[in-house]
């Protein structure tokens, strides 16, 4: 089936019948996909540029998301420290290491005992230090461990024994079957 333009060209004698038939066959092959068309170089370049642009946009979006998450964590830590800090009072200096320097806060005898036992923790807030209780300190440690400056209740580098190690340890003690509690 030819289009009207082809019919008119045939009637006018401008195109021969076999030439028109060849064109119709070529168009049919293209519609059915039997004649593969090679993509042009500019299309390949355009696809490559589009892929590079999409990758760059994904990287920028991931970076923005990471920065937003870091800001959110810093805000959460600041809020926890500000809402749970213990009022410092006293004139006894309590000295502790903060990186390469020795810092100190002034406390009374009861606060000093709580710091030494691990009930209180020293956390960095801006340029200063605050005393916070153990519960909020664990929440802060989960979000931002570098905020906690001094924590006597948590051992550095000492991992808790796994459940299997504990079970293996207690296997050495035999419990009699007839034991009545």
N, CA, C and O atoms as a DFTB+ gen file, in Angstrom:
724 C
 N C O
     1  1       0.855      -1.170       0.000
     2  2       0.000       0.000       0.000
     3  2       0.893       1.221       0.000
     4  3       1.737       1.398       0.879
     5  1       0.696       2.043      -0.980
     6  2       1.544       3.216      -1.141
     7  2       0.840       4.440      -0.590
     8  3      -0.381       4.475      -0.435
     9  1       1.655       5.445      -0.301
    10  2       1.051       6.683       0.177
    11  2       0.613       7.524      -1.031
    12  3       1.048       7.263      -2.153
    13  1      -0.219       8.499      -0.819
    14  2      -0.764       9.275      -1.943
    15  2       0.316       9.998      -2.764
    16  3       0.148      10.169      -3.971
    17  1       1.375      10.408      -2.157
    18  2       2.428      11.097      -2.894
    19  2       3.088      10.152      -3.893
    20  3       3.377      10.541      -5.024
    21  1       3.322       8.924      -3.478
    22  2       3.918       7.940      -4.384
    23  2       2.988       7.656      -5.558
    24  3       3.439       7.521      -6.695
    25  1       1.699       7.567      -5.282
    26  2       0.725       7.327      -6.347
    27  2       0.746       8.465      -7.367
    28  3       0.696       8.229      -8.574
    29  1       0.818       9.690      -6.873
    30  2       0.841      10.831      -7.779
    31  2       2.112      10.864      -8.612
    32  3       2.073      11.196      -9.797
    33  1       3.264      10.514      -7.982
    34  2       4.523      10.503      -8.721
    35  2       4.519       9.418      -9.800
    36  3       5.075       9.615     -10.881
    37  1       3.891       8.269      -9.508
    38  2       3.779       7.200     -10.501
    39  2       2.896       7.626     -11.684
    40  3       3.232       7.367     -12.839
    41  1       1.766       8.281     -11.384
    42  2       0.853       8.716     -12.437
    43  2       1.490       9.797     -13.299
    44  3       1.250       9.870     -14.504
    45  1       2.309      10.640     -12.662
    46  2       2.960      11.713     -13.426
    47  2       4.126      11.180     -14.233
    48  3       4.619      11.865     -15.129
    49  1       4.580       9.965     -13.932
    50  2       5.678       9.357     -14.645
    51  2       7.042       9.812     -14.173
    52  3       8.032       9.631     -14.880
    53  1       7.110      10.385     -13.023
    54  2       8.382      10.853     -12.479
    55  2       9.164       9.729     -11.814
    56  3      10.385       9.816     -11.685
    57  1       8.471       8.676     -11.391
    58  2       9.114       7.558     -10.718
    59  2       8.657       6.286     -11.419
    60  3       7.501       6.171     -11.824
    61  1       9.577       5.326     -11.559
    62  2       9.231       4.040     -12.165
    63  2       8.614       3.135     -11.117
    64  3       8.859       3.299      -9.922
    65  1       7.816       2.182     -11.565
    66  2       7.083       1.296     -10.673
    67  2       8.019       0.433      -9.821
    68  3       7.767       0.248      -8.631
    69  1       9.081      -0.091     -10.405
    70  2       9.986      -0.945      -9.624
    71  2      10.758      -0.131      -8.565
    72  3      11.066      -0.653      -7.493
    73  1      11.068       1.131      -8.857
    74  2      11.746       1.993      -7.874
    75  2      10.808       2.274      -6.693
    76  3      11.241       2.270      -5.540
    77  1       9.546       2.513      -6.978
    78  2       8.564       2.758      -5.928
    79  2       8.369       1.502      -5.069
    80  3       8.227       1.602      -3.851
    81  1       8.363       0.329      -5.699
    82  2       8.199      -0.918      -4.957
    83  2       9.379      -1.164      -4.019
    84  3       9.208      -1.648      -2.900
    85  1      10.570      -0.826      -4.490
    86  2      11.764      -0.986      -3.643
    87  2      11.688      -0.069      -2.428
    88  3      12.037      -0.473      -1.319
    89  1      11.246       1.129      -2.628
    90  2      11.121       2.076      -1.511
    91  2      10.091       1.576      -0.512
    92  3      10.305       1.683       0.696
    93  1       8.990       1.038      -0.984
    94  2       7.951       0.495      -0.091
    95  2       8.513      -0.661       0.714
    96  3       8.258      -0.760       1.914
    97  1       9.297      -1.564       0.054
    98  2       9.896      -2.684       0.791
    99  2      10.874      -2.184       1.852
   100  3      10.880      -2.694       2.972
   101  1      11.692      -1.202       1.517
   102  2      12.651      -0.656       2.487
   103  2      11.934      -0.035       3.687
   104  3      12.359      -0.195       4.832
   105  1      10.844       0.672       3.405
   106  2      10.091       1.281       4.516
   107  2       9.461       0.207       5.394
   108  3       9.399       0.363       6.613
   109  1       8.999      -0.869       4.792
   110  2       8.397      -1.954       5.576
   111  2       9.443      -2.622       6.451
   112  3       9.171      -2.957       7.604
   113  1      10.651      -2.818       5.900
   114  2      11.724      -3.417       6.700
   115  2      12.081      -2.531       7.892
   116  3      12.319      -3.029       8.992
   117  1      12.117      -1.234       7.670
   118  2      12.457      -0.320       8.769
   119  2      11.381      -0.349       9.847
   120  3      11.689      -0.294      11.037
   121  1      10.124      -0.435       9.432
   122  2       9.044      -0.482      10.433
   123  2       9.102      -1.764      11.241
   124  3       8.808      -1.750      12.437
   125  1       9.473      -2.868      10.620
   126  2       9.517      -4.145      11.310
   127  2      10.824      -4.336      12.061
   128  3      10.961      -5.301      12.812
   129  1      11.764      -3.461      11.882
   130  2      13.007      -3.523      12.631
   131  2      14.007      -4.501      12.068
   132  3      14.954      -4.867      12.764
   133  1      13.833      -4.945      10.822
   134  2      14.784      -5.888      10.268
   135  2      16.060      -5.213       9.804
   136  3      17.111      -5.851       9.742
   137  1      15.985      -3.972       9.487
   138  2      17.177      -3.240       9.067
   139  2      17.665      -2.428      10.254
   140  3      17.111      -1.366      10.540
   141  1      18.705      -2.910      10.963
   142  2      19.162      -2.175      12.144
   143  2      19.788      -0.844      11.739
   144  3      20.631      -0.768      10.845
   145  1      19.348       0.182      12.422
   146  2      19.893       1.510      12.156
   147  2      21.007       1.776      13.152
   148  3      20.809       1.633      14.358
   149  1      22.153       2.153      12.670
   150  2      23.290       2.444      13.541
   151  2      23.089       3.811      14.190
   152  3      22.752       4.779      13.508
   153  1      23.293       3.893      15.503
   154  2      23.109       5.190      16.165
   155  2      24.184       6.174      15.708
   156  3      25.342       5.818      15.492
   157  1      23.768       7.370      15.577
   158  2      24.700       8.407      15.150
   159  2      25.665       8.734      16.277
   160  3      25.361       8.515      17.450
   161  1      26.824       9.258      15.917
   162  2      27.847       9.572      16.924
   163  2      27.376      10.645      17.890
   164  3      27.696      10.608      19.078
   165  1      26.616      11.599      17.374
   166  2      26.146      12.654      18.269
   167  2      25.152      12.106      19.289
   168  3      25.080      12.609      20.411
   169  1      24.374      11.065      18.909
   170  2      23.478      10.438      19.872
   171  2      24.263       9.698      20.941
   172  3      23.894       9.723      22.115
   173  1      25.350       9.037      20.541
   174  2      26.188       8.322      21.511
   175  2      26.825       9.314      22.479
   176  3      26.849       9.080      23.688
   177  1      27.338      10.421      21.947
   178  2      27.929      11.449      22.801
   179  2      26.888      12.052      23.731
   180  3      27.175      12.313      24.899
   181  1      25.694      12.272      23.226
   182  2      24.635      12.848      24.050
   183  2      24.263      11.896      25.183
   184  3      24.058      12.328      26.318
   185  1      24.176      10.598      24.877
   186  2      23.860       9.626      25.935
   187  2      24.967       9.563      26.976
   188  3      24.697       9.469      28.173
   189  1      26.214       9.615      26.520
   190  2      27.347       9.567      27.453
   191  2      27.342      10.802      28.353
   192  3      27.543      10.695      29.563
   193  1      27.110      11.977      27.755
   194  2      27.054      13.203      28.549
   195  2      25.892      13.178      29.535
   196  3      26.007      13.650      30.667
   197  1      24.782      12.623      29.087
   198  2      23.627      12.533      29.976
   199  2      23.915      11.588      31.144
   200  3      23.519      11.868      32.276
   201  1      24.596      10.479      30.881
   202  2      24.951       9.539      31.948
   203  2      25.946      10.179      32.917
   204  3      25.820      10.016      34.131
   205  1      26.927      10.902      32.391
   206  2      27.889      11.575      33.265
   207  2      27.203      12.628      34.124
   208  3      27.502      12.762      35.311
   209  1      26.291      13.366      33.526
   210  2      25.565      14.396      34.268
   211  2      24.709      13.766      35.362
   212  3      24.637      14.291      36.473
   213  1      24.060      12.645      35.055
   214  2      23.230      11.962      36.050
   215  2      24.099      11.446      37.197
   216  3      23.702      11.538      38.359
   217  1      25.280      10.904      36.884
   218  2      26.190      10.407      37.931
   219  2      26.661      11.553      38.815
   220  3      26.710      11.423      40.038
   221  1      27.005      12.667      38.194
   222  2      27.457      13.832      38.961
   223  2      26.331      14.359      39.856
   224  3      26.572      14.732      41.004
   225  1      25.105      14.387      39.329
   226  2      23.963      14.833      40.131
   227  2      23.717      13.899      41.308
   228  3      23.398      14.355      42.405
   229  1      23.866      12.574      41.085
   230  2      23.706      11.619      42.193
   231  2      24.774      11.836      43.259
   232  3      24.483      11.783      44.454
   233  1      26.010      12.080      42.825
   234  2      27.092      12.305      43.793
   235  2      26.836      13.574      44.599
   236  3      27.035      13.587      45.813
   237  1      26.395      14.643      43.933
   238  2      26.097      15.884      44.651
   239  2      24.933      15.698      45.615
   240  3      24.958      16.232      46.724
   241  1      23.923      14.955      45.210
   242  2      22.783      14.706      46.086
   243  2      23.208      13.887      47.305
   244  3      22.767      14.162      48.421
   245  1      24.056      12.889      47.098
   246  2      24.543      12.078      48.228
   247  2      25.367      12.932      49.180
   248  3      25.265      12.779      50.397
   249  1      26.181      13.829      48.635
   250  2      26.991      14.706      49.482
   251  2      26.099      15.653      50.282
   252  3      26.329      15.866      51.473
   253  1      25.091      16.217      49.639
   254  2      24.165      17.113      50.352
   255  2      23.415      16.348      51.440
   256  3      23.213      16.871      52.536
   257  1      22.999      15.111      51.147
   258  2      22.298      14.307      52.153
   259  2      23.204      13.992      53.338
   260  3      22.757      14.009      54.485
   261  1      24.479      13.703      53.064
   262  2      25.417      13.408      54.154
   263  2      25.645      14.651      55.017
   264  3      25.709      14.554      56.242
   265  1      25.766      15.807      54.384
   266  2      25.947      17.040      55.157
   267  2      24.712      17.343      56.000
   268  3      24.831      17.754      57.154
   269  1      23.535      17.141      55.428
   270  2      22.305      17.382      56.176
   271  2      22.196      16.426      57.355
   272  3      21.773      16.824      58.440
   273  1      22.572      15.174      57.151
   274  2      22.527      14.187      58.244
   275  2      23.511      14.563      59.352
   276  3      23.197      14.429      60.535
   277  1      24.705      15.035      58.967
   278  2      25.696      15.451      59.968
   279  2      25.184      16.650      60.763
   280  3      25.356      16.700      61.981
   281  1      24.559      17.611      60.092
   282  2      23.994      18.769      60.804
   283  2      22.895      18.328      61.755
   284  3      22.788      18.834      62.872
   285  1      22.077      17.381      61.304
   286  2      20.997      16.881      62.141
   287  2      21.546      16.193      63.390
   288  3      21.028      16.393      64.489
   289  1      22.582      15.392      63.226
   290  2      23.187      14.696      64.372
   291  2      23.795      15.698      65.337
   292  3      23.630      15.567      66.550
   293  1      24.506      16.713      64.806
   294  2      25.078      17.740      65.695
   295  2      23.995      18.467      66.471
   296  3      24.178      18.767      67.651
   297  1      22.874      18.756      65.833
   298  2      21.770      19.430      66.517
   299  2      21.171      18.537      67.602
   300  3      20.844      19.016      68.688
   301  1      21.024      17.239      67.312
   302  2      20.492      16.315      68.316
   303  2      21.420      16.238      69.521
   304  3      20.964      16.267      70.664
   305  1      22.727      16.139      69.265
   306  2      23.699      16.034      70.357
   307  2      23.672      17.309      71.196
   308  3      23.676      17.245      72.425
   309  1      23.646      18.466      70.536
   310  2      23.609      19.744      71.263
   311  2      22.364      19.816      72.138
   312  3      22.434      20.254      73.286
   313  1      21.231      19.388      71.600
   314  2      19.988      19.439      72.365
   315  2      20.056      18.492      73.569
   316  3      19.626      18.857      74.663
   317  1      20.589      17.290      73.378
   318  2      20.686      16.347      74.499
   319  2      21.584      16.909      75.587
   320  3      21.250      16.830      76.769
   321  1      22.718      17.474      75.202
   322  2      23.648      18.018      76.199
   323  2      23.013      19.197      76.929
   324  3      23.100      19.283      78.153
   325  1      22.376      20.104      76.191
   326  2      21.804      21.296      76.832
   327  2      20.641      20.964      77.749
   328  3      20.456      21.629      78.768
   329  1      19.853      19.951      77.413
   330  2      18.692      19.638      78.247
   331  2      19.023      18.754      79.440
   332  3      18.272      18.741      80.415
   333  1      20.131      18.012      79.388
   334  2      20.418      17.082      80.477
   335  2      21.649      17.446      81.296
   336  3      22.048      16.683      82.176
   337  1      22.254      18.589      81.026
   338  2      23.488      18.913      81.755
   339  2      23.213      19.121      83.232
   340  3      22.153      19.602      83.633
   341  1      24.201      18.743      84.024
   342  2      24.126      18.860      85.475
   343  2      24.770      20.191      85.860
   344  3      25.817      20.569      85.334
   345  1      24.127      20.884      86.777
   346  2      24.656      22.177      87.199
   347  2      25.972      21.952      87.944
   348  3      26.037      21.186      88.906
   349  1      27.021      22.641      87.478
   350  2      28.334      22.512      88.124
   351  2      28.439      23.534      89.236
   352  3      28.105      24.708      89.071
   353  1      28.898      23.067      90.339
   354  2      29.144      23.956      91.466
   355  2      30.318      23.414      92.241
   356  3      30.543      22.204      92.263
   357  1      31.051      24.267      92.860
   358  2      32.201      23.847      93.644
   359  2      33.451      24.574      93.196
   360  3      33.451      25.319      92.217
   361  1      34.515      24.336      93.940
   362  2      35.770      25.014      93.623
   363  2      36.938      24.040      93.501
   364  3      38.096      24.456      93.479
   365  1      36.636      22.749      93.421
   366  2      37.697      21.760      93.229
   367  2      37.906      21.525      91.733
   368  3      36.951      21.186      91.033
   369  1      39.108      21.695      91.234
   370  2      39.319      21.447      89.800
   371  2      39.369      19.936      89.522
   372  3      40.041      19.184      90.229
   373  1      38.660      19.519      88.502
   374  2      38.703      18.132      88.057
   375  2      39.364      18.156      86.692
   376  3      38.790      18.668      85.730
   377  1      40.550      17.613      86.603
   378  2      41.329      17.663      85.369
   379  2      41.198      16.354      84.599
   380  3      41.127      15.271      85.180
   381  1      41.167      16.485      83.278
   382  2      41.011      15.319      82.401
   383  2      41.666      15.629      81.064
   384  3      41.788      16.795      80.687
   385  1      42.086      14.599      80.348
   386  2      42.714      14.822      79.037
   387  2      41.653      15.066      77.960
   388  3      40.611      14.411      77.922
   389  1      41.953      16.020      77.097
   390  2      41.108      16.293      75.941
   391  2      42.023      16.374      74.726
   392  3      42.515      17.444      74.369
   393  1      42.237      15.246      74.111
   394  2      43.160      15.207      72.988
   395  2      44.586      15.361      73.488
   396  3      45.073      14.537      74.263
   397  1      45.259      16.424      73.041
   398  2      46.647      16.674      73.440
   399  2      46.776      17.609      74.623
   400  3      47.887      17.844      75.098
   401  1      45.679      18.147      75.110
   402  2      45.756      19.101      76.216
   403  2      45.023      18.564      77.447
   404  3      44.244      17.613      77.372
   405  1      45.298      19.196      78.558
   406  2      44.643      18.855      79.820
   407  2      43.625      19.955      80.097
   408  3      43.973      21.133      80.167
   409  1      42.368      19.558      80.252
   410  2      41.299      20.511      80.545
   411  2      40.825      20.284      81.969
   412  3      41.115      19.253      82.577
   413  1      40.098      21.248      82.490
   414  2      39.581      21.084      83.844
   415  2      38.225      21.761      83.973
   416  3      37.918      22.736      83.287
   417  1      37.427      21.209      84.878
   418  2      36.150      21.803      85.258
   419  2      36.134      21.871      86.779
   420  3      36.754      21.052      87.458
   421  1      35.417      22.858      87.300
   422  2      35.329      23.010      88.748
   423  2      34.068      22.320      89.249
   424  3      32.966      22.590      88.771
   425  1      34.244      21.416      90.227
   426  2      33.155      20.614      90.761
   427  2      33.265      20.563      92.284
   428  3      34.274      20.973      92.859
   429  1      32.216      20.056      92.926
   430  2      32.293      19.819      94.367
   431  2      32.629      18.344      94.596
   432  3      32.837      17.598      93.640
   433  1      32.681      17.938      95.825
   434  2      33.123      16.589      96.162
   435  2      32.156      15.515      95.663
   436  3      32.596      14.453      95.223
   437  1      30.856      15.770      95.722
   438  2      29.895      14.752      95.268
   439  2      29.943      14.602      93.738
   440  3      29.850      13.483      93.232
   441  1      30.084      15.687      93.012
   442  2      30.205      15.596      91.552
   443  2      31.493      14.885      91.162
   444  3      31.528      14.127      90.193
   445  1      32.558      15.139      91.931
   446  2      33.835      14.470      91.653
   447  2      33.695      12.963      91.841
   448  3      34.223      12.189      91.043
   449  1      32.996      12.544      92.877
   450  2      32.790      11.111      93.128
   451  2      31.944      10.483      92.008
   452  3      32.207       9.358      91.583
   453  1      30.936      11.213      91.540
   454  2      30.101      10.693      90.448
   455  2      30.889      10.601      89.137
   456  3      30.695       9.668      88.358
   457  1      31.771      11.563      88.899
   458  2      32.616      11.499      87.707
   459  2      33.566      10.306      87.775
   460  3      33.762       9.597      86.787
   461  1      34.144      10.097      88.932
   462  2      35.098       9.000      89.095
   463  2      34.410       7.637      88.971
   464  3      35.013       6.687      88.472
   465  1      33.159       7.533      89.419
   466  2      32.463       6.255      89.351
   467  2      31.849       5.997      87.975
   468  3      31.469       4.866      87.672
   469  1      31.750       7.018      87.150
   470  2      31.177       6.851      85.818
   471  2      29.708       7.202      85.760
   472  3      29.086       7.027      84.712
   473  1      29.128       7.689      86.844
   474  2      27.723       8.095      86.836
   475  2      27.537       9.383      86.047
   476  3      26.475       9.607      85.467
   477  1      28.551      10.223      86.020
   478  2      28.543      11.445      85.219
   479  2      29.635      11.356      84.164
   480  3      30.645      10.676      84.347
   481  1      29.416      12.052      83.064
   482  2      30.332      12.043      81.925
   483  2      30.600      13.488      81.532
   484  3      29.720      14.340      81.657
   485  1      31.815      13.770      81.055
   486  2      32.145      15.101      80.564
   487  2      31.978      15.097      79.049
   488  3      32.560      14.272      78.344
   489  1      31.165      16.045      78.563
   490  2      30.910      16.160      77.121
   491  2      31.310      17.548      76.652
   492  3      31.186      18.523      77.393
   493  1      31.787      17.632      75.426
   494  2      32.189      18.910      74.835
   495  2      30.952      19.585      74.258
   496  3      30.182      18.962      73.527
   497  1      30.767      20.848      74.585
   498  2      29.680      21.644      74.033
   499  2      30.284      22.956      73.570
   500  3      30.570      23.831      74.387
   501  1      30.479      23.098      72.279
   502  2      31.125      24.297      71.750
   503  2      32.575      24.324      72.201
   504  3      33.329      23.383      71.953
   505  1      32.964      25.410      72.867
   506  2      34.325      25.531      73.386
   507  2      34.425      25.082      74.835
   508  3      35.533      24.974      75.359
   509  1      33.308      24.819      75.496
   510  2      33.320      24.444      76.900
   511  2      32.982      22.983      77.109
   512  3      32.861      22.207      76.162
   513  1      32.833      22.631      78.374
   514  2      32.529      21.252      78.761
   515  2      31.320      21.253      79.671
   516  3      31.100      22.190      80.439
   517  1      30.538      20.188      79.575
   518  2      29.359      20.027      80.419
   519  2      29.364      18.634      81.034
   520  3      29.889      17.683      80.455
   521  1      28.769      18.535      82.219
   522  2      28.602      17.246      82.901
   523  2      27.201      16.740      82.575
   524  3      26.218      17.465      82.726
   525  1      27.123      15.490      82.126
   526  2      25.827      14.907      81.810
   527  2      25.730      13.524      82.432
   528  3      26.751      12.865      82.635
   529  1      24.512      13.071      82.740
   530  2      24.335      11.745      83.345
   531  2      24.632      10.612      82.361
   532  3      24.779      10.847      81.161
   533  1      24.716       9.407      82.866
   534  2      25.096       8.227      82.085
   535  2      24.117       7.928      80.947
   536  3      24.564       7.660      79.832
   537  1      22.807       7.963      81.179
   538  2      21.816       7.614      80.147
   539  2      21.934       8.481      78.897
   540  3      22.100       7.953      77.798
   541  1      21.853       9.791      79.047
   542  2      22.021      10.644      77.869
   543  2      23.413      10.512      77.237
   544  3      23.560      10.684      76.027
   545  1      24.419      10.212      78.036
   546  2      25.773      10.051      77.494
   547  2      25.827       8.851      76.548
   548  3      26.531       8.891      75.538
   549  1      25.091       7.788      76.866
   550  2      25.058       6.634      75.965
   551  2      24.384       6.988      74.637
   552  3      24.809       6.527      73.577
   553  1      23.327       7.812      74.701
   554  2      22.672       8.263      73.473
   555  2      23.623       9.119      72.635
   556  3      23.677       8.991      71.412
   557  1      24.362       9.982      73.303
   558  2      25.324      10.843      72.593
   559  2      26.433       9.984      71.997
   560  3      26.849      10.206      70.859
   561  1      26.910       9.012      72.755
   562  2      27.992       8.150      72.272
   563  2      27.560       7.381      71.017
   564  3      28.377       7.136      70.129
   565  1      26.289       7.005      70.942
   566  2      25.788       6.301      69.759
   567  2      25.760       7.219      68.543
   568  3      25.992       6.765      67.423
   569  1      25.479       8.510      68.751
   570  2      25.379       9.445      67.627
   571  2      26.722      10.057      67.257
   572  3      27.083      10.126      66.082
   573  1      27.463      10.505      68.278
   574  2      28.705      11.236      68.016
   575  2      29.700      10.958      69.140
   576  3      29.753      11.710      70.114
   577  1      30.490       9.886      69.020
   578  2      31.394       9.510      70.109
   579  2      32.480      10.541      70.391
   580  3      33.005      10.574      71.504
   581  1      32.835      11.384      69.423
   582  2      33.883      12.381      69.666
   583  2      33.411      13.509      70.584
   584  3      34.237      14.285      71.066
   585  1      32.115      13.618      70.836
   586  2      31.593      14.639      71.739
   587  2      31.891      14.277      73.195
   588  3      32.083      15.166      74.025
   589  1      31.930      12.997      73.507
   590  2      32.220      12.551      74.863
   591  2      33.727      12.659      75.093
   592  3      34.518      12.013      74.406
   593  1      34.111      13.479      76.059
   594  2      35.534      13.705      76.335
   595  2      36.034      12.747      77.412
   596  3      37.113      12.170      77.277
   597  1      35.262      12.576      78.471
   598  2      35.688      11.734      79.585
   599  2      34.524      10.858      80.017
   600  3      33.437      11.349      80.323
   601  1      34.770       9.552      80.035
   602  2      33.734       8.603      80.424
   603  2      34.407       7.444      81.149
   604  3      34.972       6.554      80.514
   605  1      34.346       7.457      82.484
   606  2      34.979       6.392      83.265
   607  2      34.129       5.128      83.290
   608  3      34.621       4.066      83.672
   609  1      32.865       5.221      82.890
   610  2      31.990       4.050      82.905
   611  2      32.161       3.174      81.675
   612  3      31.729       2.022      81.679
   613  1      32.776       3.690      80.628
   614  2      32.950       2.931      79.382
   615  2      34.438       2.682      79.194
   616  3      35.247       3.609      79.207
   617  1      34.776       1.429      79.022
   618  2      36.185       1.071      78.827
   619  2      36.559       1.262      77.375
   620  3      35.854       0.771      76.494
   621  1      37.637       1.954      77.102
   622  2      38.122       2.170      75.736
   623  2      38.757       0.894      75.202
   624  3      39.639       0.326      75.846
   625  1      38.327       0.447      74.053
   626  2      38.950      -0.699      73.394
   627  2      38.593      -2.052      73.992
   628  3      38.881      -3.077      73.375
   629  1      37.981      -2.093      75.158
   630  2      37.631      -3.370      75.766
   631  2      36.238      -3.763      75.286
   632  3      35.248      -3.113      75.624
   633  1      36.172      -4.807      74.513
   634  2      34.891      -5.260      73.984
   635  2      34.217      -6.167      75.013
   636  3      34.876      -6.893      75.757
   637  1      32.922      -6.107      75.032
   638  2      32.172      -6.963      75.933
   639  2      32.288      -8.409      75.436
   640  3      32.279      -8.647      74.228
   641  1      32.397      -9.366      76.348
   642  2      32.512     -10.753      75.903
   643  2      31.220     -11.191      75.226
   644  3      30.123     -10.805      75.631
   645  1      31.373     -11.998      74.197
   646  2      30.188     -12.469      73.486
   647  2      29.467     -13.514      74.330
   648  3      30.008     -14.033      75.307
   649  1      28.250     -13.805      73.935
   650  2      27.438     -14.753      74.687
   651  2      28.046     -16.151      74.645
   652  3      27.953     -16.896      75.621
   653  1      28.664     -16.512      73.531
   654  2      29.286     -17.831      73.413
   655  2      30.477     -17.963      74.362
   656  3      30.683     -19.020      74.958
   657  1      31.263     -16.887      74.502
   658  2      32.411     -16.933      75.417
   659  2      31.946     -17.108      76.856
   660  3      32.558     -17.840      77.633
   661  1      30.865     -16.432      77.198
   662  2      30.326     -16.547      78.559
   663  2      29.822     -17.964      78.789
   664  3      30.072     -18.550      79.842
   665  1      29.109     -18.525      77.799
   666  2      28.613     -19.893      77.937
   667  2      29.758     -20.889      78.059
   668  3      29.681     -21.821      78.860
   669  1      30.811     -20.707      77.283
   670  2      31.963     -21.598      77.369
   671  2      32.616     -21.531      78.749
   672  3      33.073     -22.544      79.280
   673  1      32.655     -20.333      79.319
   674  2      33.257     -20.171      80.633
   675  2      32.460     -20.954      81.685
   676  3      33.056     -21.618      82.533
   677  1      31.150     -20.886      81.644
   678  2      30.334     -21.535      82.661
   679  2      30.180     -23.034      82.428
   680  3      29.669     -23.729      83.306
   681  1      30.600     -23.552      81.289
   682  2      30.536     -24.997      81.062
   683  2      31.506     -25.758      81.960
   684  3      31.334     -26.955      82.192
   685  1      32.505     -25.075      82.454
   686  2      33.469     -25.762      83.309
   687  2      32.908     -26.065      84.698
   688  3      33.468     -26.886      85.425
   689  1      31.801     -25.404      85.073
   690  2      31.189     -25.652      86.363
   691  2      30.019     -26.608      86.184
   692  3      29.046     -26.295      85.498
   693  1      30.122     -27.772      86.807
   694  2      29.097     -28.794      86.662
   695  2      28.033     -28.576      87.726
   696  3      28.334     -28.413      88.909
   697  1      26.785     -28.576      87.281
   698  2      25.671     -28.401      88.198
   699  2      25.031     -29.765      88.396
   700  3      24.644     -30.408      87.420
   701  1      24.911     -30.222      89.635
   702  2      24.309     -31.541      89.866
   703  2      22.830     -31.541      89.480
   704  3      22.134     -30.530      89.580
   705  1      22.381     -32.713      89.036
   706  2      20.993     -32.840      88.593
   707  2      20.007     -32.765      89.758
   708  3      18.861     -32.358      89.566
   709  1      20.418     -33.138      90.920
   710  2      19.506     -33.184      92.044
   711  2      19.558     -31.893      92.876
   712  3      19.130     -31.892      94.030
   713  1      20.064     -30.822      92.320
   714  2      20.170     -29.543      93.036
   715  2      18.778     -28.943      93.185
   716  3      18.031     -28.802      92.217
   717  1      18.450     -28.591      94.434
   718  2      17.153     -27.975      94.725
   719  2      17.422     -26.564      95.190
   720  3      18.224     -26.326      96.092
   721  1      16.747     -25.653      94.567
   722  2      16.933     -24.226      94.937
   723  2      16.049     -23.850      96.069
   724  3      16.069     -22.702      96.512
